[in-house]
Amino acid sequence: MKPIRIAGAIAALLVVAAALLIAIGIPAGALTAAIQSRIERDTGYRVTIAGTGTVRLFPAVALTLHDVTAESPDGGPADPRLKIATVRAELPLTSLVSATPRITELTLISPELHLPLLRRRGDAVATPASARKADAGLAEIERIVIQDGAVVMTSAADRIERRIGGIQADVERDDARGPITASGSAALGRSPLSFELTATPPSDERQPILVDVTLDAPGLLTSRLRARAEARLRDATLSINGISGKLGDAPFNGWAAVDVAGKPRVKLDLDFRRLDLVAITRSVPAGAPWSEAPLDFVGLNYVDAEIRLSAAELNIGPARIAPASADAGLASGVLSVRASRLGAYGGEATGTLTIDASNTEPSFNLRCDIDGVQALPLLDGLTDFDRLDGKMQAKLALRSSGGSARAIASGLNGSAAIGLRDGAIRGIDITRMIRNLTAHPQDGWQTAPTDATDLSEFAASFRIVQGQAVTSDLQFAGPLVRMTGAGNIDLPAKTLALAAEPKLVLTAPGQNSLTRGAGGPGAEPIGFGVPVKIEGPWAAPRIFPDIAGMLDDPDAAYQRLRRIGSGLFGLLGSSPPNHGAADATDPHGDDPGAAANAIIKQLFGR
C-alpha cells in the first residue's frame, strides 16, 4: 500500500500549499526532474528544461515550464529539435497522482520545430527506439493551444533556412474515442493560409482515419479548398487514399503518399475539373526590363517526388489552359516536367521542361511544339509583344542557366521556328500606306496605331546564341503584299532590329502564298523600293522606311511608285493619279529623278 500512502501525502501537501500560497506560485524544481524522466521514458527524446517552473493551484491546477528543448539522444546539428519558450498545462488535481494523467489544456507558446533539409535519402534521421513503442501511459490531452509557432527548415551545408511562421492552432478532443478537431493559421513567407481539420479515429486500429480538411491559401489558390480522405500511417509512410473534394465549386479527386524517413519522398496524383491558381509572377508594366530578383530553386534538392496532375481547365492568373495534363519527376534536385496535352488559346502544346537545381546556378532546358495557338494573347502575356496575331505553329529547343529572369534571358541558346497563318501584323497597314503614298505623295508616310496588315502566312527561323536571336529567312504573304526580311532580336534588352523588303502582287492570281511565282508571270511581286525597318523595344517598336535605301536610286524608286500606283489602283477598282502626264502646275514635268526627289522630300522632309 506504499503507493497509496505516497499519493495521499502528495495530495495533502498540495491542499496545504494551496491554502497558504494561493495565486502566488511555488517552485516546481522537484517536479521538473520527474517530468523530464517521464517524457524521456515514453518518447525516447532527451528533454532539457533550462528555465524556471511553477505550479499554481487556483483557479485551476497549472504547471508552467520555460525554455524547454526536446531532441534525439545523440543530439546532432542535423537532427530534429523542438524548442518551446513556455509550456503551460492545466489539469485536475487528481491527475497529479494518476498513472495516466489527464490534461484539460496544454498551451505551447512560441514553439519552434527545427527540421534538417537533406539532399540524399540515405541521410535519414534515426528515430529514438522508445518512440516506436506504443503510447500507453502517455497523458490524455483534451485541448492543445499553439501560439506563435514556427517550423524552421535548415541546411548547414547549403547555408539556407526556410520558415513557416505565425502558426496559431487550436486542437480539441471531447473524449478519448471522439473526433479530433483543429483550426488555425500560418504564413508561408508572405502568403497567409488558414485551415480547419477534423480527424475521426476508427473503432478498429487497423482501419484508416477519416480526415476532413478546409484550406484557404489566397497567395496560391483563388478559392477555398475542401477535401475528404482516408489516412493511414505505417512506420514513416503516410498514405492518403480516396481524396475527393472541391476547389471552389469545381470537384477533384486523387491519392497521395509521403515517406518522411529522412529526405521526404512524395507521390501525388490529382485530377481537377477546374484548377485556379494565383499567377506566380507579379504583373509588370509593358516594356519593363527583365527582373534581376533572385529565383529560388534550391528547395528542389530537399524532396523527391512523382506527380501527375490533370485538369479539364487550368487558370493561372489571366492565362487559361484547357485541358491540361502533366507528369513530373523530381530526384536529386532535377525536376522534369512532361506536358502531354495542353490546350491553350485555341490550339495545343506539348513539351518537356527540365530544371536542374543541383548546382549553385540552376540550368533550364525546354523543348516545345505548338500547333494552332492564337499568337497575340500568348506573345503578349509572355513577352509584352503585341504586333503579331494569327494561328501559330512553333518548334522551340532552348537552354539556359542563371539565377534571375534577366540572367536566363542573357544566357539563352538554341533554336526556334515560328509560323503563323490567317492573322495580321498590327500597327502598320502596308496596302493602305502604299495606296495613299502613290495617290497623295504630298501627305507623306501615314500610319495609325489601329492599322493592321492582314497576313495569310508568316514564317521565320531563329538561331539563338547568348540571348541574341538571329533570322535571315523571315517571310510574309498576305493580300496584295509579300515581304522578306532578316535581323536580330535582343532578348535580354527586349529590342528588335529587323529590316524587311515589302513587295506588292499587282494581280489577283497567286496571292496569299509564300511560293514564288505561284500565280504565274503576272503575279510576280514588285518591290516597293523602300525597305522598312522595325526597331526599338518590342513592346512599342518603331516601323519606318529606310530612307538611305530609297536615296540609293531615286529614279528607280519613282518608276516603282508609278507602276505600283497603276497596278494597285487597277486591282482595287479605282483610278490612279495622273503621274504620267505633264501638268502645267508640275514644275518637274516628265523628269522622273526630280519627281522622285520631290516625293522623297514630301515623305521624309529631305
Coordinates of C-alpha atoms in Angstrom, one line a residue:
M1 CA 0.0 0.0 0.0
K2 CA 3.0 2.2 -0.1
P3 CA 2.0 3.9 -3.4
I4 CA -1.4 4.9 -1.9
R5 CA 0.3 6.4 1.1
I6 CA 2.7 8.4 -1.1
A7 CA -0.2 9.6 -3.2
G8 CA -2.1 10.7 -0.1
A9 CA 0.8 12.5 1.2
I10 CA 1.3 14.4 -2.0
A11 CA -2.4 15.3 -2.1
A12 CA -2.4 16.6 1.5
L13 CA 0.7 18.6 0.8
L14 CA -0.9 20.3 -2.3
V15 CA -4.0 21.2 -0.3
V16 CA -1.9 22.8 2.5
A17 CA 0.2 24.7 -0.1
A18 CA -3.0 25.9 -1.8
A19 CA -4.3 27.3 1.5
L20 CA -1.0 29.2 2.2
L21 CA 0.2 30.3 -1.2
I22 CA -2.9 30.7 -3.3
A23 CA -2.2 32.7 -6.5
I24 CA 1.5 33.2 -5.5
G25 CA 3.1 30.2 -7.2
I26 CA 5.5 27.7 -5.7
P27 CA 8.8 26.4 -7.1
A28 CA 8.4 23.4 -9.3
G29 CA 12.0 22.2 -9.4
A30 CA 11.1 19.0 -7.7
L31 CA 8.6 18.3 -10.5
T32 CA 10.7 19.2 -13.5
A33 CA 13.1 16.3 -12.9
A34 CA 10.2 13.9 -12.8
I35 CA 8.7 15.4 -15.9
Q36 CA 12.0 15.1 -17.8
S37 CA 12.3 11.5 -16.8
R38 CA 8.7 10.7 -17.8
I39 CA 8.9 12.2 -21.2
E40 CA 12.3 10.6 -22.0
R41 CA 10.9 7.2 -20.9
D42 CA 7.8 7.5 -23.0
T43 CA 9.2 9.1 -26.2
G44 CA 12.9 8.3 -26.3
Y45 CA 13.7 12.0 -26.7
R46 CA 16.0 13.9 -24.4
V47 CA 14.3 16.9 -22.6
T48 CA 16.1 19.9 -21.2
I49 CA 14.3 22.4 -19.0
A50 CA 16.6 25.4 -18.8
G51 CA 14.1 27.9 -17.4
T52 CA 12.1 28.1 -14.3
G53 CA 9.0 26.1 -13.4
T54 CA 6.0 27.0 -11.3
V55 CA 2.8 25.3 -10.0
R56 CA -0.4 27.2 -9.4
L57 CA -3.4 25.7 -7.7
F58 CA -6.1 28.4 -8.3
P59 CA -8.3 28.9 -10.2
A60 CA -7.1 25.5 -11.6
V61 CA -4.0 23.4 -11.2
A62 CA -1.4 24.6 -13.7
L63 CA 2.1 23.6 -14.3
T64 CA 4.3 26.1 -16.2
L65 CA 7.7 25.5 -17.6
H66 CA 10.0 27.8 -19.5
D67 CA 12.7 27.3 -22.1
V68 CA 12.1 23.6 -22.9
T69 CA 14.0 21.6 -25.5
A70 CA 13.3 18.1 -26.8
E71 CA 15.8 16.4 -29.1
S72 CA 17.1 13.0 -30.0
P73 CA 19.5 11.4 -27.5
D74 CA 22.5 11.8 -29.9
G75 CA 21.5 15.5 -30.5
G76 CA 23.5 16.2 -33.7
P77 CA 23.0 19.5 -35.5
A78 CA 21.2 17.7 -38.4
D79 CA 18.7 16.1 -36.1
P80 CA 15.1 17.4 -35.4
R81 CA 14.8 19.6 -32.4
L82 CA 11.8 21.2 -30.7
K83 CA 12.2 24.3 -28.7
I84 CA 9.4 25.9 -26.7
A85 CA 9.6 29.2 -24.9
T86 CA 6.7 28.4 -22.5
V87 CA 4.7 25.2 -21.8
R88 CA 1.6 25.5 -19.6
A89 CA -0.5 22.5 -18.6
E90 CA -3.8 22.8 -16.8
L91 CA -5.1 19.6 -15.2
P92 CA -7.4 18.3 -12.4
L93 CA -5.8 17.8 -9.0
T94 CA -6.3 14.0 -9.3
S95 CA -4.1 13.9 -12.4
L96 CA -1.1 14.6 -10.3
V97 CA -1.3 11.1 -8.8
S98 CA -2.8 9.3 -11.7
A99 CA -0.9 6.6 -13.7
T100 CA -2.3 8.2 -16.9
P101 CA -2.7 11.9 -16.2
R102 CA -5.4 13.9 -18.0
I103 CA -4.6 17.4 -19.1
T104 CA -7.5 19.6 -19.8
E105 CA -5.5 22.2 -21.7
L106 CA -1.9 22.3 -22.9
T107 CA -0.6 25.6 -24.2
L108 CA 2.6 25.9 -26.2
I109 CA 3.9 29.5 -26.6
S110 CA 6.5 30.2 -29.3
P111 CA 7.3 26.6 -30.1
E112 CA 9.9 26.1 -32.9
L113 CA 10.3 22.8 -34.7
H114 CA 13.7 22.6 -36.3
L115 CA 13.9 20.1 -39.2
P116 CA 17.0 19.3 -41.3
L117 CA 17.0 19.7 -45.1
L118 CA 18.6 16.6 -46.6
R119 CA 19.8 16.2 -50.2
R120 CA 20.1 12.4 -50.0
R121 CA 17.6 9.8 -48.9
G122 CA 20.5 7.9 -47.2
D123 CA 20.8 10.7 -44.7
A124 CA 17.8 9.5 -42.7
V125 CA 17.5 10.8 -39.2
A126 CA 17.3 7.9 -36.7
T127 CA 14.2 7.8 -34.6
P128 CA 14.7 7.1 -30.9
A129 CA 13.9 3.5 -30.1
S130 CA 11.4 4.3 -27.3
A131 CA 9.4 6.4 -29.7
R132 CA 8.4 3.3 -31.6
K133 CA 6.7 1.8 -28.7
A134 CA 3.0 2.0 -28.0
D135 CA 1.9 5.2 -26.4
A136 CA 0.4 3.6 -23.4
G137 CA 0.9 5.7 -20.3
L138 CA 1.1 9.0 -22.1
A139 CA -1.1 11.8 -20.9
E140 CA -4.6 12.2 -22.3
I141 CA -4.9 15.8 -23.6
E142 CA -8.3 17.4 -24.2
R143 CA -7.1 20.6 -25.8
I144 CA -3.8 21.9 -27.3
V145 CA -3.3 25.6 -28.0
I146 CA -0.3 26.7 -30.1
Q147 CA 0.6 30.4 -30.0
D148 CA 3.1 32.0 -32.4
G149 CA 4.7 28.7 -33.5
A150 CA 7.1 28.1 -36.3
V151 CA 8.6 25.3 -38.4
V152 CA 12.2 26.1 -39.3
M153 CA 13.9 24.0 -42.0
T154 CA 17.7 24.4 -42.3
S155 CA 20.7 23.1 -44.2
A156 CA 24.0 24.0 -42.7
A157 CA 25.9 22.7 -45.8
D158 CA 23.9 25.0 -48.2
R159 CA 23.5 27.8 -45.6
I160 CA 19.8 28.2 -46.2
E161 CA 16.8 28.5 -43.9
R162 CA 13.1 28.2 -44.8
R163 CA 10.5 29.2 -42.3
I164 CA 6.7 28.6 -41.8
G165 CA 5.9 31.2 -39.2
G166 CA 3.0 32.7 -37.3
I167 CA 1.4 29.4 -36.5
Q168 CA -1.7 29.6 -34.4
A169 CA -3.6 26.4 -33.8
D170 CA -6.4 25.1 -31.5
V171 CA -6.8 21.3 -31.3
E172 CA -9.6 19.7 -29.3
R173 CA -10.9 16.2 -28.5
D174 CA -14.0 15.8 -26.4
D175 CA -13.3 12.3 -25.3
A176 CA -10.7 9.5 -25.9
R177 CA -12.7 8.0 -28.7
G178 CA -14.3 11.1 -30.3
P179 CA -13.1 13.0 -33.3
I180 CA -10.2 15.4 -33.2
T181 CA -10.9 19.0 -34.4
A182 CA -8.3 21.6 -35.3
S183 CA -8.2 25.1 -36.7
G184 CA -5.6 27.6 -37.2
S185 CA -3.4 29.8 -39.4
A186 CA 0.2 30.2 -40.6
A187 CA 2.3 32.2 -43.0
L188 CA 4.4 30.7 -45.8
G189 CA 6.8 33.6 -46.5
R190 CA 4.4 36.4 -47.3
S191 CA 1.5 34.1 -48.2
P192 CA -1.0 33.5 -45.4
L193 CA -3.1 30.4 -45.0
S194 CA -5.8 29.2 -42.7
F195 CA -7.2 25.7 -42.1
E196 CA -9.8 23.6 -40.4
L197 CA -9.5 19.9 -39.9
T198 CA -11.5 17.0 -38.4
A199 CA -10.0 13.6 -37.9
T200 CA -12.2 10.7 -36.9
P201 CA -10.3 7.7 -35.5
P202 CA -11.7 4.3 -36.4
S203 CA -13.0 1.8 -33.9
D204 CA -10.6 -0.7 -35.3
E205 CA -7.0 0.4 -35.3
R206 CA -6.4 -1.5 -38.5
Q207 CA -8.7 0.8 -40.3
P208 CA -7.7 4.2 -41.8
I209 CA -8.5 7.6 -40.2
L210 CA -11.2 9.6 -41.9
V211 CA -10.0 13.2 -42.4
D212 CA -11.9 16.3 -43.5
V213 CA -9.9 19.5 -44.2
T214 CA -10.7 23.0 -45.4
L215 CA -7.9 25.2 -46.6
D216 CA -7.8 28.9 -47.5
A217 CA -4.5 30.0 -49.2
P218 CA -5.1 33.3 -51.1
G219 CA -1.5 33.6 -52.1
L220 CA -1.7 30.3 -54.0
L221 CA -5.3 29.3 -54.6
T222 CA -8.1 31.7 -55.8
S223 CA -10.8 29.6 -54.0
R224 CA -11.3 27.7 -50.8
L225 CA -10.3 24.0 -50.9
R226 CA -12.4 21.4 -49.2
A227 CA -11.4 17.7 -49.2
R228 CA -12.0 14.4 -47.5
A229 CA -9.6 11.4 -47.5
E230 CA -8.6 8.2 -45.7
A231 CA -5.2 8.5 -44.0
R232 CA -3.1 5.7 -42.6
L233 CA 0.4 5.9 -41.1
R234 CA 2.7 2.9 -41.2
D235 CA 6.2 3.3 -39.9
A236 CA 7.3 6.5 -41.7
T237 CA 4.9 6.4 -44.6
L238 CA 1.7 8.4 -44.6
S239 CA -0.8 7.1 -47.2
I240 CA -3.8 9.3 -48.2
N241 CA -6.3 7.5 -50.3
G242 CA -9.7 8.3 -51.7
I243 CA -9.1 12.0 -51.9
S244 CA -12.2 13.8 -53.0
G245 CA -13.3 17.4 -52.7
K246 CA -13.9 20.8 -54.3
L247 CA -11.7 23.7 -55.1
G248 CA -14.3 26.5 -55.1
D249 CA -17.2 24.8 -56.9
A250 CA -15.0 22.5 -59.0
P251 CA -14.6 18.9 -57.9
F252 CA -11.3 17.0 -57.8
N253 CA -10.1 13.5 -56.7
G254 CA -6.9 11.5 -56.4
W255 CA -4.4 10.0 -53.9
A256 CA -1.1 10.7 -52.2
A257 CA 1.7 9.0 -50.3
V258 CA 4.5 10.6 -48.3
D259 CA 7.6 8.8 -46.9
V260 CA 9.1 11.0 -44.2
A261 CA 12.0 8.8 -43.3
G262 CA 14.9 11.2 -43.8
K263 CA 14.6 13.1 -47.1
P264 CA 10.8 13.2 -47.9
R265 CA 9.5 11.3 -50.9
V266 CA 6.1 12.3 -52.3
K267 CA 3.8 10.6 -54.7
L268 CA 0.7 12.5 -55.8
D269 CA -2.0 12.0 -58.4
L270 CA -4.8 14.6 -58.7
D271 CA -7.4 15.3 -61.3
F272 CA -9.3 18.6 -61.3
R273 CA -12.3 19.7 -63.2
R274 CA -11.0 23.3 -62.9
L275 CA -7.8 24.4 -61.2
D276 CA -7.5 28.2 -60.4
L277 CA -4.0 29.3 -59.3
V278 CA -2.7 32.7 -58.5
A279 CA 0.0 33.8 -61.0
I280 CA 3.4 33.2 -59.6
T281 CA 5.0 36.2 -61.4
R282 CA 3.9 39.7 -60.4
S283 CA 2.4 41.9 -63.1
V284 CA 4.9 44.4 -64.5
P285 CA 4.4 47.4 -66.8
A286 CA 4.7 46.7 -70.5
G287 CA 8.3 47.2 -71.7
A288 CA 9.8 46.8 -68.2
P289 CA 13.2 45.2 -68.2
W290 CA 13.7 41.6 -67.1
S291 CA 13.8 41.3 -63.3
E292 CA 17.1 40.8 -61.6
A293 CA 15.5 39.5 -58.4
P294 CA 16.9 36.1 -57.4
L295 CA 14.9 33.0 -58.4
D296 CA 14.9 30.4 -55.7
F297 CA 15.0 26.7 -56.9
V298 CA 17.3 25.3 -54.2
G299 CA 14.2 23.8 -52.4
L300 CA 14.0 21.2 -55.2
N301 CA 17.0 19.5 -53.6
Y302 CA 15.3 18.5 -50.4
V303 CA 12.4 16.4 -51.7
D304 CA 11.9 13.7 -54.2
A305 CA 8.6 13.4 -55.9
E306 CA 6.5 11.7 -58.6
I307 CA 3.5 13.9 -59.5
R308 CA 0.7 13.6 -62.0
L309 CA -1.7 16.5 -62.4
S310 CA -4.6 16.9 -64.9
A311 CA -7.4 19.4 -65.2
A312 CA -10.2 20.0 -67.6
E313 CA -9.4 23.7 -67.2
L314 CA -6.3 25.3 -65.7
N315 CA -6.3 29.0 -65.0
I316 CA -3.0 30.7 -63.9
G317 CA -3.7 34.4 -63.4
P318 CA -5.2 35.5 -66.7
A319 CA -3.8 32.5 -68.7
R320 CA -6.3 29.8 -69.5
I321 CA -5.3 26.2 -70.5
A322 CA -7.9 23.7 -71.3
P323 CA -7.3 20.8 -71.0
A324 CA -4.1 20.4 -69.1
S325 CA -2.1 17.2 -68.3
A326 CA 1.4 16.9 -67.0
D327 CA 3.7 14.4 -65.3
A328 CA 6.6 15.5 -63.2
G329 CA 9.5 13.7 -61.6
L330 CA 11.9 15.2 -59.0
A331 CA 15.1 13.5 -57.9
S332 CA 18.4 14.8 -56.6
G333 CA 17.5 18.3 -57.4
V334 CA 16.5 17.7 -61.0
L335 CA 12.8 18.4 -61.9
S336 CA 11.5 17.0 -65.2
V337 CA 8.0 18.0 -66.4
R338 CA 6.4 16.5 -69.4
A339 CA 3.2 18.1 -70.7
S340 CA 1.5 15.6 -72.9
R341 CA -1.5 17.7 -73.7
L342 CA -2.0 21.4 -73.1
G343 CA -4.9 23.2 -74.8
A344 CA -4.1 26.9 -75.0
Y345 CA -5.6 29.8 -76.8
G346 CA -7.4 27.7 -79.4
G347 CA -4.6 25.3 -80.1
E348 CA -2.4 22.6 -78.4
A349 CA 1.1 22.4 -77.0
T350 CA 3.3 19.6 -75.9
G351 CA 6.8 19.6 -74.5
T352 CA 9.3 18.9 -71.7
L353 CA 10.9 21.3 -69.2
T354 CA 13.9 20.3 -67.1
I355 CA 15.2 22.4 -64.2
D356 CA 18.5 21.3 -62.7
A357 CA 18.9 22.9 -59.3
S358 CA 21.6 20.5 -58.0
N359 CA 24.4 23.1 -58.7
T360 CA 24.9 26.6 -57.4
E361 CA 23.4 28.1 -60.6
P362 CA 20.2 26.4 -61.9
S363 CA 20.0 25.4 -65.5
F364 CA 17.0 25.0 -67.8
N365 CA 16.1 23.0 -70.9
L366 CA 12.9 23.4 -72.8
R367 CA 11.5 21.6 -75.9
C368 CA 8.1 22.6 -77.0
D369 CA 5.8 22.0 -80.0
I370 CA 2.9 24.5 -80.5
D371 CA 0.1 24.0 -83.0
G372 CA -2.8 26.3 -83.8
V373 CA -2.3 28.5 -80.8
Q374 CA -3.6 32.1 -81.1
A375 CA -0.3 34.2 -81.2
L376 CA -1.5 37.5 -79.8
P377 CA -2.5 36.6 -76.3
L378 CA 0.4 34.1 -76.0
L379 CA 3.1 36.6 -77.1
D380 CA 1.6 39.5 -75.2
G381 CA 1.3 37.5 -72.0
L382 CA 4.8 36.1 -72.2
T383 CA 6.9 38.9 -73.7
D384 CA 4.6 42.1 -73.9
F385 CA 4.9 41.8 -77.8
D386 CA 1.5 42.5 -79.3
R387 CA 2.4 43.2 -83.0
L388 CA 1.6 39.7 -84.4
D389 CA -1.6 37.8 -84.4
G390 CA -2.7 34.6 -86.1
K391 CA -2.7 30.8 -85.7
M392 CA 0.8 29.9 -84.6
Q393 CA 2.9 26.8 -85.2
A394 CA 6.2 26.7 -83.5
K395 CA 9.1 24.4 -82.5
L396 CA 11.3 25.5 -79.7
A397 CA 14.6 24.0 -78.4
L398 CA 16.0 26.3 -75.8
R399 CA 18.5 26.0 -72.9
S400 CA 19.9 28.5 -70.4
S401 CA 21.2 28.9 -66.9
G402 CA 21.0 31.7 -64.3
G403 CA 19.6 32.8 -61.0
S404 CA 17.3 35.6 -62.3
A405 CA 15.0 36.2 -65.2
R406 CA 17.5 38.6 -66.8
A407 CA 20.3 36.1 -66.4
I408 CA 18.2 33.4 -68.0
A409 CA 17.4 35.6 -71.0
S410 CA 21.0 36.7 -71.4
G411 CA 22.2 33.1 -71.4
L412 CA 19.6 31.7 -73.7
N413 CA 20.8 29.4 -76.5
G414 CA 19.0 27.1 -79.0
S415 CA 16.7 27.4 -82.0
A416 CA 13.1 28.4 -82.8
A417 CA 11.0 28.0 -85.9
I418 CA 7.7 30.0 -85.9
G419 CA 4.9 30.1 -88.4
L420 CA 1.6 32.0 -88.4
R421 CA -1.4 31.9 -90.7
D422 CA -4.7 33.8 -91.0
G423 CA -3.7 36.7 -88.9
A424 CA -2.2 40.2 -89.1
I425 CA 0.7 42.5 -88.4
R426 CA -0.6 45.1 -86.0
G427 CA 0.5 48.7 -86.1
I428 CA 1.0 49.1 -89.9
D429 CA -1.3 48.8 -93.0
I430 CA 1.2 48.4 -95.8
T431 CA -1.5 48.2 -98.5
R432 CA -3.3 51.4 -97.4
M433 CA 0.0 53.1 -96.8
I434 CA 1.3 52.5 -100.3
R435 CA -2.1 53.4 -101.8
N436 CA -2.0 56.7 -100.0
L437 CA 1.6 57.2 -101.0
T438 CA 1.1 56.7 -104.7
A439 CA -2.1 58.7 -104.8
H440 CA -1.1 61.6 -102.5
P441 CA 2.7 61.6 -102.0
Q442 CA 2.5 65.1 -100.5
D443 CA 0.8 63.6 -97.5
G444 CA 3.9 61.6 -96.6
W445 CA 4.2 58.3 -94.8
Q446 CA 0.9 57.8 -92.9
T447 CA 0.4 55.3 -90.2
A448 CA -2.1 54.9 -87.3
P449 CA -2.0 52.8 -84.1
T450 CA -5.1 50.9 -85.2
D451 CA -3.5 49.9 -88.6
A452 CA -3.0 46.2 -89.4
T453 CA -1.8 44.3 -92.4
D454 CA -3.6 41.1 -93.0
L455 CA -1.4 38.0 -93.4
S456 CA -2.1 34.7 -94.9
E457 CA 1.3 33.1 -94.0
F458 CA 4.3 34.2 -91.9
A459 CA 7.4 32.1 -91.3
A460 CA 10.8 32.7 -89.7
S461 CA 13.5 30.6 -88.1
F462 CA 15.9 31.8 -85.4
R463 CA 19.3 30.8 -84.2
I464 CA 19.8 31.9 -80.6
V465 CA 23.2 32.4 -79.0
Q466 CA 23.6 34.1 -75.7
G467 CA 20.2 35.8 -75.9
Q468 CA 20.6 37.0 -79.4
A469 CA 18.0 35.6 -81.8
V470 CA 19.1 36.0 -85.5
T471 CA 16.9 35.3 -88.5
S472 CA 17.7 35.5 -92.2
D473 CA 14.6 33.9 -93.7
L474 CA 11.7 36.0 -92.4
Q475 CA 8.8 35.6 -95.0
F476 CA 5.4 37.1 -95.1
A477 CA 2.4 36.8 -97.5
G478 CA -0.9 38.5 -97.4
P479 CA -3.5 40.1 -99.7
L480 CA -1.6 42.3 -102.2
V481 CA 1.6 42.2 -100.1
R482 CA 4.6 40.0 -99.7
M483 CA 7.6 40.6 -97.6
T484 CA 11.0 39.1 -96.8
G485 CA 13.4 40.2 -94.1
A486 CA 16.2 39.5 -91.7
G487 CA 17.6 40.8 -88.5
N488 CA 18.1 40.3 -84.8
I489 CA 16.0 40.1 -81.6
D490 CA 17.9 41.1 -78.5
L491 CA 16.2 39.0 -75.8
P492 CA 17.9 40.5 -72.7
A493 CA 17.2 44.0 -73.9
K494 CA 13.7 43.2 -75.2
T495 CA 14.5 45.0 -78.5
L496 CA 14.1 44.3 -82.2
A497 CA 16.3 45.2 -85.2
L498 CA 14.7 43.9 -88.3
A499 CA 14.8 45.0 -91.9
A500 CA 12.1 44.0 -94.4
E501 CA 11.5 44.4 -98.1
P502 CA 7.8 44.8 -98.8
K503 CA 6.5 43.9 -102.3
L504 CA 3.1 44.1 -103.9
V505 CA 1.4 41.4 -106.0
L506 CA -0.5 43.5 -108.6
T507 CA -2.7 40.8 -109.9
A508 CA -5.2 38.7 -108.1
P509 CA -3.9 35.2 -109.2
G510 CA -1.4 33.7 -106.9
Q511 CA -2.0 35.9 -103.9
N512 CA -1.7 34.7 -100.3
S513 CA 1.2 32.3 -100.9
L514 CA 4.9 32.2 -99.9
T515 CA 5.7 30.2 -103.0
R516 CA 7.5 32.3 -105.5
G517 CA 5.6 32.8 -108.8
A518 CA 2.6 30.8 -107.7
G519 CA 0.2 32.9 -109.7
G520 CA 2.2 32.9 -113.0
P521 CA 4.3 35.6 -114.6
G522 CA 1.7 38.4 -113.9
A523 CA 1.8 37.6 -110.2
E524 CA 5.5 38.2 -109.7
P525 CA 5.7 40.7 -106.8
I526 CA 7.0 44.2 -107.4
G527 CA 9.4 45.7 -104.9
F528 CA 8.2 48.8 -103.2
G529 CA 11.7 50.3 -103.4
V530 CA 11.6 51.5 -99.8
P531 CA 12.9 48.9 -97.3
V532 CA 11.1 49.0 -94.0
K533 CA 12.9 48.9 -90.6
I534 CA 11.4 47.6 -87.4
E535 CA 13.5 48.7 -84.5
G536 CA 13.2 49.5 -80.8
P537 CA 11.6 47.9 -77.8
W538 CA 9.4 45.0 -78.7
A539 CA 6.6 46.4 -76.6
A540 CA 6.5 49.5 -78.8
P541 CA 8.7 49.1 -81.9
R542 CA 9.2 51.8 -84.5
I543 CA 8.2 50.9 -88.0
F544 CA 9.7 53.3 -90.5
P545 CA 11.1 53.5 -94.1
D546 CA 14.8 53.1 -94.7
I547 CA 15.5 56.5 -96.3
A548 CA 19.0 55.5 -97.3
G549 CA 17.8 52.6 -99.3
M550 CA 15.5 54.8 -101.4
L551 CA 18.1 57.5 -101.9
D552 CA 20.4 55.0 -103.5
D553 CA 18.4 55.0 -106.7
P554 CA 15.6 57.7 -106.7
D555 CA 14.8 57.2 -110.4
A556 CA 14.1 53.5 -109.9
A557 CA 12.0 54.3 -106.8
Y558 CA 9.9 56.7 -108.7
Q559 CA 9.3 54.3 -111.5
R560 CA 8.3 51.6 -109.0
L561 CA 5.8 54.0 -107.4
R562 CA 4.3 54.8 -110.8
R563 CA 3.9 51.1 -111.6
I564 CA 2.6 50.3 -108.1
G565 CA 0.1 53.0 -108.3
S566 CA -1.2 52.0 -111.7
G567 CA -1.4 48.3 -110.8
L568 CA -2.7 48.8 -107.3
F569 CA -5.5 51.1 -108.2
G570 CA -6.5 48.9 -111.1
L571 CA -6.6 45.9 -108.8
L572 CA -8.6 47.9 -106.2
G573 CA -11.1 49.1 -108.9
S574 CA -10.2 52.8 -108.7
S575 CA -8.4 55.3 -110.9
P576 CA -4.7 56.0 -110.3
P577 CA -3.5 59.6 -110.1
N578 CA -2.2 61.1 -113.3
H579 CA 1.5 60.9 -112.7
G580 CA 2.3 60.2 -116.3
A581 CA 1.0 63.4 -118.0
A582 CA 2.8 66.7 -117.7
D583 CA 0.9 69.3 -115.7
A584 CA 1.2 73.0 -116.1
T585 CA 1.4 73.3 -112.4
D586 CA 4.0 70.5 -112.0
P587 CA 7.5 72.1 -112.1
H588 CA 9.1 68.7 -112.6
G589 CA 7.2 67.6 -115.7
D590 CA 8.5 64.3 -117.1
D591 CA 11.8 64.4 -115.1
P592 CA 11.5 61.2 -113.0
G593 CA 14.5 62.0 -111.0
A594 CA 13.2 65.4 -110.0
A595 CA 9.8 63.9 -109.3
A596 CA 11.3 61.2 -107.1
N597 CA 13.3 63.7 -105.2
A598 CA 10.2 65.8 -104.7
I599 CA 8.3 62.7 -103.4
I600 CA 11.1 61.9 -101.0
K601 CA 11.2 65.4 -99.7
Q602 CA 7.5 65.3 -99.1
L603 CA 7.7 61.9 -97.4
F604 CA 10.7 62.4 -95.2
G605 CA 11.3 66.1 -95.1
R606 CA 14.6 65.9 -97.1

